[in-house]
Coordinates of C-alpha atoms in Angstrom, one line a residue:
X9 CA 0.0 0.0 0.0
X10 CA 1.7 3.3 -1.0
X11 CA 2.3 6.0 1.6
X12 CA -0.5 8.3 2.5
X13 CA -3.5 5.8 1.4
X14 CA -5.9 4.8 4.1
X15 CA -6.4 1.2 5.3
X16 CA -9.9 -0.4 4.2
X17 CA -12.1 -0.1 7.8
X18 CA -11.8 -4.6 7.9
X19 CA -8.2 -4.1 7.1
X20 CA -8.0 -1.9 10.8
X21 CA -9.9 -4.8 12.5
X22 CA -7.8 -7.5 11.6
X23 CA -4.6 -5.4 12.8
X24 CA -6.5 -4.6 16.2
X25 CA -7.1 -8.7 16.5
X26 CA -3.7 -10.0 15.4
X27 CA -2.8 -9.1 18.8
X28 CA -5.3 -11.5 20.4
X29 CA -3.6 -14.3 18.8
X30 CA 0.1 -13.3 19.0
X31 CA 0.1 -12.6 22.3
X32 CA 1.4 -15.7 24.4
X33 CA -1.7 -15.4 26.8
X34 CA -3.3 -18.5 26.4
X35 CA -0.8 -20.2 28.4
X36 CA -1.9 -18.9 32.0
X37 CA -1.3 -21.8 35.0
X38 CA -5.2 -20.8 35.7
X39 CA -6.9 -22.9 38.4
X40 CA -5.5 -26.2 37.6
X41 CA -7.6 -29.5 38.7
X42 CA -4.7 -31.0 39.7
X43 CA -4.7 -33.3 43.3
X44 CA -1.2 -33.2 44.2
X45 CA 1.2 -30.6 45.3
X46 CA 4.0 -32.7 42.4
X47 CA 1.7 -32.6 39.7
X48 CA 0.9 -28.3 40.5
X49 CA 4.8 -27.8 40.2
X50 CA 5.1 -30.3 37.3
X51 CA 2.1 -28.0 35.8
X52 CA 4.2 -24.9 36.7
X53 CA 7.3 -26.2 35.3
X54 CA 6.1 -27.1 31.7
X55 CA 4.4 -23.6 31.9
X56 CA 7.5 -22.3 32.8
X57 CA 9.7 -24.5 29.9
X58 CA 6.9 -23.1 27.2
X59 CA 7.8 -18.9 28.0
X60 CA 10.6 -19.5 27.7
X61 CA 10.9 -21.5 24.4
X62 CA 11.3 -25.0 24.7
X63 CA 8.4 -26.3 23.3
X64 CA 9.7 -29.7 23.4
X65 CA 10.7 -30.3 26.8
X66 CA 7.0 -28.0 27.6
X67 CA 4.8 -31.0 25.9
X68 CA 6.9 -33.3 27.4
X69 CA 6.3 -32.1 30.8
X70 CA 2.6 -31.8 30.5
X71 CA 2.4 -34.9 29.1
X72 CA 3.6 -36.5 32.2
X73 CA 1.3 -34.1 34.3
X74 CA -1.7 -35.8 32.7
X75 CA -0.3 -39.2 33.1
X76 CA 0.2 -38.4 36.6
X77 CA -3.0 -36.7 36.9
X78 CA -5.1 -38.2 33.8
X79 CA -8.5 -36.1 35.1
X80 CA -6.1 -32.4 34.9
X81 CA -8.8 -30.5 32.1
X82 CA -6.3 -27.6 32.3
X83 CA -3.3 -29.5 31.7
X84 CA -4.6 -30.9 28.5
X85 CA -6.1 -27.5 27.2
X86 CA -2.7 -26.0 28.0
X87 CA -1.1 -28.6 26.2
X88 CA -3.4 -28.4 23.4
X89 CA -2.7 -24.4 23.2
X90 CA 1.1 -25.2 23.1
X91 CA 0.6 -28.0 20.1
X92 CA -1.6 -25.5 18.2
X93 CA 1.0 -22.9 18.6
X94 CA 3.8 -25.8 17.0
X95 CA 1.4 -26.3 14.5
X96 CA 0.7 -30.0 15.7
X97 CA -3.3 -29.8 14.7
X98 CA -4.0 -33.2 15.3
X99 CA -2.7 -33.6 18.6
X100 CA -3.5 -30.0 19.6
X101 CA -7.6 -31.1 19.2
X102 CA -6.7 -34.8 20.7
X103 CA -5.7 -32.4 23.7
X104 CA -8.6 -30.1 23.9
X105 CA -11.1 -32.9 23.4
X106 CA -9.6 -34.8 25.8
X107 CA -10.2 -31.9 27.7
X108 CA -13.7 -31.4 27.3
X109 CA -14.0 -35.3 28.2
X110 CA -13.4 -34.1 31.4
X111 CA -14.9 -30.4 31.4
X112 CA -17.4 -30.2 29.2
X113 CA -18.5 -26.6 29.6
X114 CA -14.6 -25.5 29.7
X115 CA -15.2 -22.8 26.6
X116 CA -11.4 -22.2 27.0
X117 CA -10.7 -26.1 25.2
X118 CA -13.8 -25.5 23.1
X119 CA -12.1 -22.1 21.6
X120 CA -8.5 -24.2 21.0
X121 CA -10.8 -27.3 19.1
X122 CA -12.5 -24.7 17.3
X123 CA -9.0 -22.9 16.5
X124 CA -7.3 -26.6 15.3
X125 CA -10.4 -27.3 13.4
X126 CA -9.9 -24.0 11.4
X127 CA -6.0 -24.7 10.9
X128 CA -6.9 -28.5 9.7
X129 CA -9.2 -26.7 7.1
X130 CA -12.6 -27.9 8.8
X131 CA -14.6 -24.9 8.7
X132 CA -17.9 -26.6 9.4
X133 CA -16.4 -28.2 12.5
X134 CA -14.6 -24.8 13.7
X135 CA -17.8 -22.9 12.9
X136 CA -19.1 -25.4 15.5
X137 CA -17.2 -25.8 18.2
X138 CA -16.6 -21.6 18.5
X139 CA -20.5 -20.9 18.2
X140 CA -20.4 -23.3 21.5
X141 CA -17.7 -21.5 23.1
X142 CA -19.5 -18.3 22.8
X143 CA -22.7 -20.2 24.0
X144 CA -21.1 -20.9 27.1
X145 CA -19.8 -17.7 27.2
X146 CA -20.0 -15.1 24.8
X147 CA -17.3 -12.7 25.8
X148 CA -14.2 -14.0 25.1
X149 CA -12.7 -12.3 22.5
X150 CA -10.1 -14.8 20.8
X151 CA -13.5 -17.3 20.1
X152 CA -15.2 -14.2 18.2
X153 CA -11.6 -13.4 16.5
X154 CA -11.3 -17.4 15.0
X155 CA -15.2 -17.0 13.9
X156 CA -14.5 -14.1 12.0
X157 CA -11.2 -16.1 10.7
X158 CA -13.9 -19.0 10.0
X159 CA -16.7 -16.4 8.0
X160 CA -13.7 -14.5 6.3
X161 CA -12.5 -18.3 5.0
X162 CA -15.9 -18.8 3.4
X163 CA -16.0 -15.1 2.0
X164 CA -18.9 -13.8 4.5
X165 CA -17.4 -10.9 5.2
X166 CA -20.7 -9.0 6.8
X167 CA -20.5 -12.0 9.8
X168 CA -16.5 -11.5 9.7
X169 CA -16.7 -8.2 10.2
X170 CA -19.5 -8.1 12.7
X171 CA -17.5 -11.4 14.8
X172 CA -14.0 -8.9 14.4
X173 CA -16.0 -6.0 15.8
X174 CA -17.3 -8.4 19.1
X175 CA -13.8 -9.5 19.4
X176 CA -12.7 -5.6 20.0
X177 CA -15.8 -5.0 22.4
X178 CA -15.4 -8.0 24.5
X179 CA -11.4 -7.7 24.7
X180 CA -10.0 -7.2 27.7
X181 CA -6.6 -7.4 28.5
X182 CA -5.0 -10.3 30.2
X183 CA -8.1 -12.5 29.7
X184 CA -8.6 -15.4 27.3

């Protein structure tokens, strides 16, 4: 674009949102089901391995957190939010859904299926699971960010725009 032009008003959007997803705030050590003292500093030190850039040894650690502690919903959504990031798809929904099998209602795993879906190229099954993230809850602003990505992909740009726009009125810093 040459200098002194004026971005499109959807082009402004999408720059305000691209900080939803580049921002590492998924990965949080929220209120963790965990049942032993181990397993919380195990869940604490793959959070910690993942900041600060080894993804690797981050999975690794989580994985044993949820072998240690197989019913840990927040282990598994944190480890599917790492995979995502790696662009492991597959095992990133594996994670969330294994999630959900234990949480149901956890919008945050719902959001991170819905995300994986959209990077695998399932648009019907990314359209689903975010429409029942923001059932659950319809403020988070990264599940009305990947609708909008969903709508964009299938050229809807009226229900992009309006999802983008809900993104920006429901985001708050520092939350999911």
């Amino acid at each position: 674009m040459k200098a002194g032009k004026k971005f499109p008003p959807s082009c402004a959007v999408l720059i305000c949102l691209c900080f939803l997803m580049i921002s590492p705030s998924t990965v949080t050590g929220g209120a963790q089901q965990s049942e032993t003292g181990s397993t919380r500093s195990e869940f604490a030190d793959a959070l910690t391995l993942y900041r600060e850039g080894s993804t690797a040894k981050a999975i690794e650690k989580m994985r044993e957190v949820v072998k240690n502690d197989p019913r840990n919903a927040d282990a598994y959504e944190e480890m599917g939010y790492i995979l995502l990031r790696k662009g492991d798809f597959d095992d990133a929904l594996s994670a969330f859904h294994s999630a959900l099998k234990i949480n149901p209602r956890m919008r945050t795993a719902r959001t991170g299926a819905g995300l994986a879906l959209y990077d695998k190229g399932d648009l019907d099954g990314a359209e689903s699971a975010l429409t029942d993230a923001l059932t659950l809850n319809p403020y988070p602003s990264r599940a009305h960010y990947a609708l909008g990505l969903v709508y964009e992909a299938r050229k809807d740009y009226r229900k992009a725009i309006h999802e983008y726009k809900e993104g920006l009125r429901t985001y708050k810093p520092g939350k999911k």
